Coordinates of C-alpha atoms and ligand atoms in Angstrom, one line a residue:
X1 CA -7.5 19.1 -7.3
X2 CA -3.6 19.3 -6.7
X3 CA -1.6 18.1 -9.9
X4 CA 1.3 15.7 -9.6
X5 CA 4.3 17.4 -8.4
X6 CA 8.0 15.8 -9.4
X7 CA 10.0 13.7 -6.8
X8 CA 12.3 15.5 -5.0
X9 CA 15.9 15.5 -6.5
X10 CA 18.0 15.5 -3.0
X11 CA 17.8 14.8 0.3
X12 CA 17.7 18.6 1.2
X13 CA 14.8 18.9 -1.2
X14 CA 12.7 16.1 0.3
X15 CA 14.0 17.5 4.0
X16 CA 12.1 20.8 2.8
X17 CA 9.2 19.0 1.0
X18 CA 8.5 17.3 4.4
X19 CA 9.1 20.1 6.5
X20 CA 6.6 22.2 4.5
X21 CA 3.7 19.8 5.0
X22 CA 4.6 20.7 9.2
X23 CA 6.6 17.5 9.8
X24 CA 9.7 17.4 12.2
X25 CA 11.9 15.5 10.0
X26 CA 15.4 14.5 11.4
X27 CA 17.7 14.4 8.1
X28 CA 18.5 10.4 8.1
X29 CA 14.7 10.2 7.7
X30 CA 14.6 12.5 4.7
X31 CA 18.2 10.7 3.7
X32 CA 16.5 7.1 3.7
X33 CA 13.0 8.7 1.8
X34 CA 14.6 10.2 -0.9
X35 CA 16.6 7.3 -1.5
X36 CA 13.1 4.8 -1.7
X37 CA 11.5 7.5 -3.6
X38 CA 14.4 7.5 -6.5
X39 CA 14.8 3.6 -6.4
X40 CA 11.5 3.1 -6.5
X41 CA 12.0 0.8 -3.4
X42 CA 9.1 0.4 -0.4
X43 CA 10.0 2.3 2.5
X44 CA 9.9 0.5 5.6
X45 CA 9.1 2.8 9.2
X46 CA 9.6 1.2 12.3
X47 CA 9.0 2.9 15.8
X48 CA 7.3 3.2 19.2
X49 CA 3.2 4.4 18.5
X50 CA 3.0 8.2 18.3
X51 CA 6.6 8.5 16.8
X52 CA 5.4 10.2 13.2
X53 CA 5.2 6.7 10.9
X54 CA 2.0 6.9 9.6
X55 CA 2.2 10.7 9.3
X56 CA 5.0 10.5 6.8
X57 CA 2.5 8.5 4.4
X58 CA 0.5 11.4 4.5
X59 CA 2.5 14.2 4.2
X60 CA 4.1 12.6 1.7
X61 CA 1.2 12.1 -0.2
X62 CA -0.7 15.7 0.3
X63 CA 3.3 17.2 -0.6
X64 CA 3.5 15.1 -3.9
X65 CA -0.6 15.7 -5.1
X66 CA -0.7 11.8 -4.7
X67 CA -3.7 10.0 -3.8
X68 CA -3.2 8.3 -0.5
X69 CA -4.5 4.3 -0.3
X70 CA -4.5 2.8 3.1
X71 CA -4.6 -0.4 3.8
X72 CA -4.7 -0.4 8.2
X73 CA -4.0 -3.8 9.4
X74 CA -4.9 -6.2 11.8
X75 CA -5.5 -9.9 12.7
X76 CA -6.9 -12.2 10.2
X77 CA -6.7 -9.6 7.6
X78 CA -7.0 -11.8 4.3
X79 CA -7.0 -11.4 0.7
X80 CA -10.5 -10.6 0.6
X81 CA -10.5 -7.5 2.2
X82 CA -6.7 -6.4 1.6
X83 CA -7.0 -7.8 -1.9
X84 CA -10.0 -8.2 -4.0
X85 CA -13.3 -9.9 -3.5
X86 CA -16.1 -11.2 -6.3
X87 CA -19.3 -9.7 -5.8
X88 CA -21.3 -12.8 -5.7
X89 CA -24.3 -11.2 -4.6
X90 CA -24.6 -9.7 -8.3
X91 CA -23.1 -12.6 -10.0
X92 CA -25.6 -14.4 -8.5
X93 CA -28.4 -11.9 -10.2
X94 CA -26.4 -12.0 -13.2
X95 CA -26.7 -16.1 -13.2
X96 CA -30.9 -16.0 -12.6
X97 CA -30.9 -13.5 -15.2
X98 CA -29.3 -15.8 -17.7
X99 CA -31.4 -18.9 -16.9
X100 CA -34.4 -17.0 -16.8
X101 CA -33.6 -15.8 -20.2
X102 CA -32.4 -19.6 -21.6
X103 CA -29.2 -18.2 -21.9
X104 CA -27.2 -21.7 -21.1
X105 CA -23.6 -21.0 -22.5
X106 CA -21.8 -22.4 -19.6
X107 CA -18.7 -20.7 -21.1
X108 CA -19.8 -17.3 -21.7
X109 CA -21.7 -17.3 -18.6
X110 CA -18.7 -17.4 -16.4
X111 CA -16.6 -14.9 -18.3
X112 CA -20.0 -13.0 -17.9
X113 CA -19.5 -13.2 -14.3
X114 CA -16.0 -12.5 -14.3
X115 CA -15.6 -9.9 -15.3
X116 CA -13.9 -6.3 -13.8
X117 CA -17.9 -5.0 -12.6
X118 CA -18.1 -7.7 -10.6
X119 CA -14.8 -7.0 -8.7
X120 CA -14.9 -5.7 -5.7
X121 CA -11.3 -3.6 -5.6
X122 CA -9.4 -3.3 -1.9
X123 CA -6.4 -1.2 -1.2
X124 CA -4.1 -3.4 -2.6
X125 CA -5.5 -3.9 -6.4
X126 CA -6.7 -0.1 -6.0
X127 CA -3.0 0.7 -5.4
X128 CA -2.3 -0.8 -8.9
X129 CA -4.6 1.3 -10.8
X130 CA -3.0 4.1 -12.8
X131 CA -4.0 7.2 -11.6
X132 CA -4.1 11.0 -13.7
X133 CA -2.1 12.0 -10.4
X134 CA 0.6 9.9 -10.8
X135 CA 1.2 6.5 -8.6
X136 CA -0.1 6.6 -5.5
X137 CA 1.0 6.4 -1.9
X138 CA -0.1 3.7 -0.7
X139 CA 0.3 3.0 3.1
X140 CA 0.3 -0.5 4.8
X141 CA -0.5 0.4 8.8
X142 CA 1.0 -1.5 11.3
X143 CA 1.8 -4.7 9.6
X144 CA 3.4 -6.3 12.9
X145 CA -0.7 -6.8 13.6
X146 CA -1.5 -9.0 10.3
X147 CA -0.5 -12.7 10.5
X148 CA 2.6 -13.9 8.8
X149 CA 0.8 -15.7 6.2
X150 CA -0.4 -12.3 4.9
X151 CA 2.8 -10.8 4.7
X152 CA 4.6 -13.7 3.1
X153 CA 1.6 -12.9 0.3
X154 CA 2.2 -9.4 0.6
X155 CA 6.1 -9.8 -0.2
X156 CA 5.1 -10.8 -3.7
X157 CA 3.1 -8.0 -4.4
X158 CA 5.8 -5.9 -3.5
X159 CA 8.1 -7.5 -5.9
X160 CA 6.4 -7.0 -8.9
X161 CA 3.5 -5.0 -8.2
X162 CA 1.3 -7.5 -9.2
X163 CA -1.9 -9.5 -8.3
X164 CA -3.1 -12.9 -9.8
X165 CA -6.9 -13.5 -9.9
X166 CA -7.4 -17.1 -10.7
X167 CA -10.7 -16.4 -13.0
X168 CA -9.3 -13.3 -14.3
X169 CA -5.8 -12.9 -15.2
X170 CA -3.0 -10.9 -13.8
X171 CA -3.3 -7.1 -13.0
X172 CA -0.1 -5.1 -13.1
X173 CA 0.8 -1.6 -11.9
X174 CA 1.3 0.5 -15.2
X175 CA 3.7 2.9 -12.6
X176 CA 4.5 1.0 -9.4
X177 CA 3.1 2.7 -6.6
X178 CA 5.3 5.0 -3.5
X179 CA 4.6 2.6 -0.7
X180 CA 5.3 3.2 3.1
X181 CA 4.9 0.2 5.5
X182 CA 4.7 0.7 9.1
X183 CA 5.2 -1.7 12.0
X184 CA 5.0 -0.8 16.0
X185 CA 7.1 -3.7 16.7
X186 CA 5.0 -6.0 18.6
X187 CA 6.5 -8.5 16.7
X188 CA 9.0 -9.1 14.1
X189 CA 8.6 -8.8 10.4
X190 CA 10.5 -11.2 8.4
X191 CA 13.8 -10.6 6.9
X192 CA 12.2 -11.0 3.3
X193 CA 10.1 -7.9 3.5
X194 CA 12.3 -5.6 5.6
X195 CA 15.5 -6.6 2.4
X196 CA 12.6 -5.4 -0.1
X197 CA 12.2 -2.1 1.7
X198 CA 14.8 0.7 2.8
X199 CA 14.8 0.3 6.4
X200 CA 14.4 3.4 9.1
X201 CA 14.0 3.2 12.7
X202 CA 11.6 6.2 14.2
X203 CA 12.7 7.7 17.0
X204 CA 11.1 10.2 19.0
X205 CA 11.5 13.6 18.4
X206 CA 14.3 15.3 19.9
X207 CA 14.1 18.2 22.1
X208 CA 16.3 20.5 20.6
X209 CA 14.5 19.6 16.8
X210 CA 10.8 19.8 18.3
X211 CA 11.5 23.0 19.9
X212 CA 13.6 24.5 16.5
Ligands
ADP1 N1 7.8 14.3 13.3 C1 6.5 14.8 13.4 N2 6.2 16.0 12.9 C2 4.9 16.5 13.1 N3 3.9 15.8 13.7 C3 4.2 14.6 14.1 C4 5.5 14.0 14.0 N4 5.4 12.8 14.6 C5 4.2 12.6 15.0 N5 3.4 13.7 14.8 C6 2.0 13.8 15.1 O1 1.7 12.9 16.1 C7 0.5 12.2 15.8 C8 0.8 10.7 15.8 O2 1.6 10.4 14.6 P1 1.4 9.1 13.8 O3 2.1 9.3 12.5 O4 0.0 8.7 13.7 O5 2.2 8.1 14.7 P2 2.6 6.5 14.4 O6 2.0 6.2 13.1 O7 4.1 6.4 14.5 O8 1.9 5.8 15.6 C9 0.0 12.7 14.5 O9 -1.1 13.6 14.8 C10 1.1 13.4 13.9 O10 0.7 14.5 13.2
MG2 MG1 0.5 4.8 12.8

């Protein structure tokens, strides 16, 4: 297992730590991720397909010994799958186990059935979870696919690293995690979300730095 290493302390250093992981890094790129890295700030990549977005999530991760989270997007993504989700199937068992066995607390039945075994963790809560790595990376893949409504939920958990189950309580991230959102630009993302995030425009590789 790779250990944790510490966030690079310059741009030069994270311009090495991504070149070592094979990546063609222009320096504004480096510039603009060692700046979200030290302010703790998502880092938003924007680009054509195939310009090296979703790569930098990864590389970033496998440089740092972080565990990579990634939530891929697409239409009618909800808070079910990107979020959390009960496992009612079990709950259900839990219930017919109860009444079989008289046990007709109303009250303690459903914190019984509430509680953390019976959630069912997606990216997004797993993202909030300490880890013995150190925060991870978490990516969010091509948000310009997800519906707006999603995003305007996914700007609040990006401003306090933080998710709300009604029947549960709040979870919060002990150590906020490094996240990277992309977007191919088939549509625009809101204002909101691109002022959380450091900003960077992906450009296809230059000749002279892809044949360096
Ligand atoms: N700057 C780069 N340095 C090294 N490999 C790159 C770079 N940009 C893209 N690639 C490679 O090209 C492929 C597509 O990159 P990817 O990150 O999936 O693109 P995007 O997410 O922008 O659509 C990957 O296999 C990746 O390794
Ligand atoms: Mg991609």
């Amino acid at each position: 297992m790779t250990t944790a290493s510490e966030l690079p302390r310059s741009v030069d250093a994270t311009l090495e730590l991504l070149t070592s992981q094979g990546y063609l890094a222009e320096r504004q790129l480096a510039t603009v991720t060692f700046l979200a890295l030290r302010m703790g700030r998502p880092l938003f990549l924007e680009g054509e397909a195939g310009v090296g977005k979703t790569e930098v999530a990864k590389v970033l991760a496998a440089a740092l010994g972080r565990k990579l989270i990634r939530l891929q997007c697409y239409e009618g993504l909800d808070i079910a799958s990107a979020v959390y989700e009960w496992n009612s199937a079990a709950q259900m068992i839990a219930i017919r186990l109860a009444e079989a066995s008289g046990d007709t607390d109303r009250e303690q039945l459903s914190s019984d059935i509430f509680a953390e075994r019976y959630l069912i963790k997606r990216p997004l809560l797993q993202a909030l979870e300490p880890d013995v790595a150190g925060a991870p990376v978490l990516l969010i893949d091509e948000l310009d696919r997800a519906d707006e409504a999603f995003e305007a939920y996914l700007l609040e958990i990006l401003s306090d690293f933080q998710v709300t189950i009604p029947e549960f309580g709040t979870i919060q991230a002990p150590q906020p995690p490094i996240v990277i959102v992309t977007s191919n630009r088939t549509r625009e993302i809101h204002d909101a979300l691109k002022r959380r995030c450091l900003y960077h425009w992906v450009d296809y590789p230059s000749a002279d730095r892809e044949l360096a």
